[in-house]
PDB file of C-alpha atoms in Angstrom:
ATOM      1  CA  MET K   1      98.000 107.827 107.943  1.00 48.00           C
ATOM      2  CA  GLU K   2      94.462 108.313 109.085  1.00 49.00           C
ATOM      3  CA  ASP K   3      93.498 111.449 107.119  1.00 55.00           C
ATOM      4  CA  GLU K   4      93.805 110.759 103.391  1.00 61.00           C
ATOM      5  CA  GLN K   5      93.310 114.477 102.588  1.00 65.00           C
ATOM      6  CA  MET K   6      96.211 115.587 104.791  1.00 79.00           C
ATOM      7  CA  TRP K   7      99.692 115.795 103.308  1.00 89.00           C
ATOM      8  CA  LEU K   8     102.766 115.724 105.497  1.00 93.00           C
ATOM      9  CA  PRO K   9     104.708 118.994 105.201  1.00 93.00           C
ATOM     10  CA  VAL K  10     108.284 118.938 103.937  1.00 94.00           C
ATOM     11  CA  GLY K  11     110.583 118.227 106.870  1.00 95.00           C
ATOM     12  CA  SER K  12     108.238 115.762 108.544  1.00 97.00           C
ATOM     13  CA  VAL K  13     109.995 112.694 109.927  1.00 98.00           C
ATOM     14  CA  VAL K  14     108.196 109.355 109.680  1.00 98.00           C
ATOM     15  CA  THR K  15     108.715 105.656 110.178  1.00 97.00           C
ATOM     16  CA  LEU K  16     107.494 103.442 107.358  1.00 97.00           C
ATOM     17  CA  LYS K  17     105.800 100.092 107.842  1.00 97.00           C
ATOM     18  CA  GLY K  18     108.536  97.474 107.971  1.00 95.00           C
ATOM     19  CA  GLY K  19     111.216 100.181 107.945  1.00 92.00           C
ATOM     20  CA  GLU K  20     114.210 100.312 110.254  1.00 90.00           C
ATOM     21  CA  LYS K  21     115.210 103.967 109.756  1.00 92.00           C
ATOM     22  CA  SER K  22     113.331 107.200 110.003  1.00 96.00           C
ATOM     23  CA  VAL K  23     112.633 109.049 106.757  1.00 97.00           C
ATOM     24  CA  MET K  24     112.350 112.822 106.252  1.00 97.00           C
ATOM     25  CA  VAL K  25     109.764 114.021 103.735  1.00 97.00           C
ATOM     26  CA  ALA K  26     111.419 116.080 100.990  1.00 95.00           C
ATOM     27  CA  GLY K  27     108.583 116.324  98.459  1.00 93.00           C
ATOM     28  CA  PHE K  28     105.188 115.056  97.454  1.00 86.00           C
ATOM     29  CA  LEU K  29     103.363 113.747  94.396  1.00 84.00           C
ATOM     30  CA  VAL K  30     106.569 112.844  92.608  1.00 87.00           C
ATOM     31  CA  ARG K  31     107.225 110.642  89.614  1.00 85.00           C
ATOM     32  CA  ASP K  32     110.043 108.104  89.708  1.00 87.00           C
ATOM     33  CA  ALA K  33     112.176 108.840  86.640  1.00 86.00           C
ATOM     34  CA  GLN K  34     113.285 105.192  86.450  1.00 87.00           C
ATOM     35  CA  THR K  35     109.854 103.527  86.492  1.00 90.00           C
ATOM     36  CA  GLY K  36     107.428 106.353  85.716  1.00 87.00           C
ATOM     37  CA  ALA K  37     105.435 105.458  88.842  1.00 89.00           C
ATOM     38  CA  CYS K  38     103.787 108.318  90.738  1.00 88.00           C
ATOM     39  CA  TRP K  39     104.305 108.319  94.495  1.00 91.00           C
ATOM     40  CA  ASP K  40     102.758 110.363  97.296  1.00 92.00           C
ATOM     41  CA  TYR K  41     106.122 111.247  98.846  1.00 95.00           C
ATOM     42  CA  LEU K  42     109.832 111.551  98.228  1.00 95.00           C
ATOM     43  CA  GLY K  43     112.032 111.178 101.279  1.00 96.00           C
ATOM     44  CA  TYR K  44     115.562 110.691 102.521  1.00 96.00           C
ATOM     45  CA  PRO K  45     117.021 108.783 105.458  1.00 94.00           C
ATOM     46  CA  TYR K  46     116.979 110.741 108.707  1.00 94.00           C
ATOM     47  CA  PRO K  47     119.296 112.115 110.035  1.00 91.00           C
ATOM     48  CA  GLU K  48     121.787 111.447 107.219  1.00 90.00           C
ATOM     49  CA  GLY K  49     119.853 113.125 104.414  1.00 89.00           C
ATOM     50  CA  ARG K  50     120.260 112.576 100.710  1.00 89.00           C
ATOM     51  CA  ARG K  51     122.959 110.286  99.441  1.00 83.00           C
ATOM     52  CA  ASP K  52     123.812 109.417  95.841  1.00 80.00           C
ATOM     53  CA  GLY K  53     120.962 107.476  94.256  1.00 73.00           C
ATOM     54  CA  GLU K  54     119.086 107.022  97.502  1.00 80.00           C
ATOM     55  CA  ASP K  55     115.716 108.586  96.715  1.00 89.00           C
ATOM     56  CA  LEU K  56     113.006 106.908  98.781  1.00 93.00           C
ATOM     57  CA  PHE K  57     109.534 106.903  97.257  1.00 94.00           C
ATOM     58  CA  PHE K  58     106.539 105.975  99.388  1.00 96.00           C
ATOM     59  CA  ASN K  59     102.770 106.343  99.652  1.00 95.00           C
ATOM     60  CA  LYS K  60     100.583 107.571 102.485  1.00 94.00           C
ATOM     61  CA  ASP K  61      99.466 104.050 103.373  1.00 95.00           C
ATOM     62  CA  GLN K  62     103.082 103.055 104.067  1.00 97.00           C
ATOM     63  CA  VAL K  63     103.478 105.588 106.898  1.00 97.00           C
ATOM     64  CA  GLU K  64     103.346 103.792 110.234  1.00 96.00           C
ATOM     65  CA  PHE K  65     104.305 106.584 112.628  1.00 96.00           C
ATOM     66  CA  ILE K  66     104.797 110.360 112.411  1.00 96.00           C
ATOM     67  CA  ALA K  67     107.716 111.260 114.684  1.00 96.00           C
ATOM     68  CA  GLN K  68     107.814 114.960 113.786  1.00 96.00           C
ATOM     69  CA  LEU K  69     105.475 117.107 111.730  1.00 94.00           C
ATOM     70  CA  GLY K  70     107.276 119.551 109.421  1.00 94.00           C
ATOM     71  CA  PHE K  71     106.808 123.320 109.358  1.00 92.00           C
ATOM     72  CA  LEU K  72     103.421 124.495 108.075  1.00 90.00           C
ATOM     73  CA  ASN K  73     102.482 128.161 107.624  1.00 93.00           C
ATOM     74  CA  GLY K  74      99.802 129.878 105.529  1.00 93.00           C
ATOM     75  CA  GLU K  75     101.649 129.180 102.295  1.00 92.00           C
ATOM     76  CA  GLY K  76     101.970 125.522 103.272  1.00 88.00           C
ATOM     77  CA  VAL K  77      98.265 125.277 104.108  1.00 88.00           C
ATOM     78  CA  ALA K  78      97.397 126.763 100.701  1.00 90.00           C
ATOM     79  CA  HIS K  79      99.661 124.193  99.030  1.00 85.00           C
ATOM     80  CA  GLN K  80      98.012 121.390 101.045  1.00 84.00           C
ATOM     81  CA  THR K  81      94.630 122.537  99.731  1.00 84.00           C
ATOM     82  CA  PHE K  82      95.968 122.618  96.160  1.00 82.00           C
ATOM     83  CA  LEU K  83      97.358 119.094  96.516  1.00 79.00           C
ATOM     84  CA  ALA K  84      94.104 117.750  97.934  1.00 77.00           C
ATOM     85  CA  MET K  85      92.131 119.229  95.037  1.00 76.00           C
ATOM     86  CA  SER K  86      94.636 118.362  92.280  1.00 74.00           C
ATOM     87  CA  ARG K  87      96.005 114.914  93.154  1.00 68.00           C
ATOM     88  CA  GLU K  88      94.709 113.120  90.061  1.00 68.00           C
ATOM     89  CA  ALA K  89      95.804 115.865  87.653  1.00 70.00           C
ATOM     90  CA  ILE K  90      99.268 115.930  89.230  1.00 65.00           C
ATOM     91  CA  ALA K  91      99.576 112.126  89.101  1.00 63.00           C
ATOM     92  CA  ASN K  92      98.717 112.224  85.395  1.00 65.00           C
ATOM     93  CA  GLY K  93     101.296 114.939  84.718  1.00 64.00           C
ATOM     94  CA  ILE K  94      98.687 117.550  83.814  1.00 64.00           C
ATOM     95  CA  VAL K  95      99.804 119.952  86.566  1.00 60.00           C
ATOM     96  CA  ARG K  96     102.989 120.130  88.630  1.00 62.00           C
ATOM     97  CA  PRO K  97     102.872 120.292  92.452  1.00 55.00           C
TER      98      PRO K  97
END
């Protein structure tokens, strides 16, 4: 992604570098419970959606193509601003997104 400050809204559909399937964004700044790693995004295969144990974690730099931008209203814009200002604190578990 070109703009490092921009966060893809929930519902956005992307193709990841080296990926074969589209992925729908379901959340951002999430921690993998198995490894403890913090990721920019949580997604699920599109169009199938979530399946048992199939959480897909990825970072902004892994997004190759944005096929569809998710819904973004005033509340979403405010959340985008919060995320941009709080990324480090969220990654360290100080605040929740």
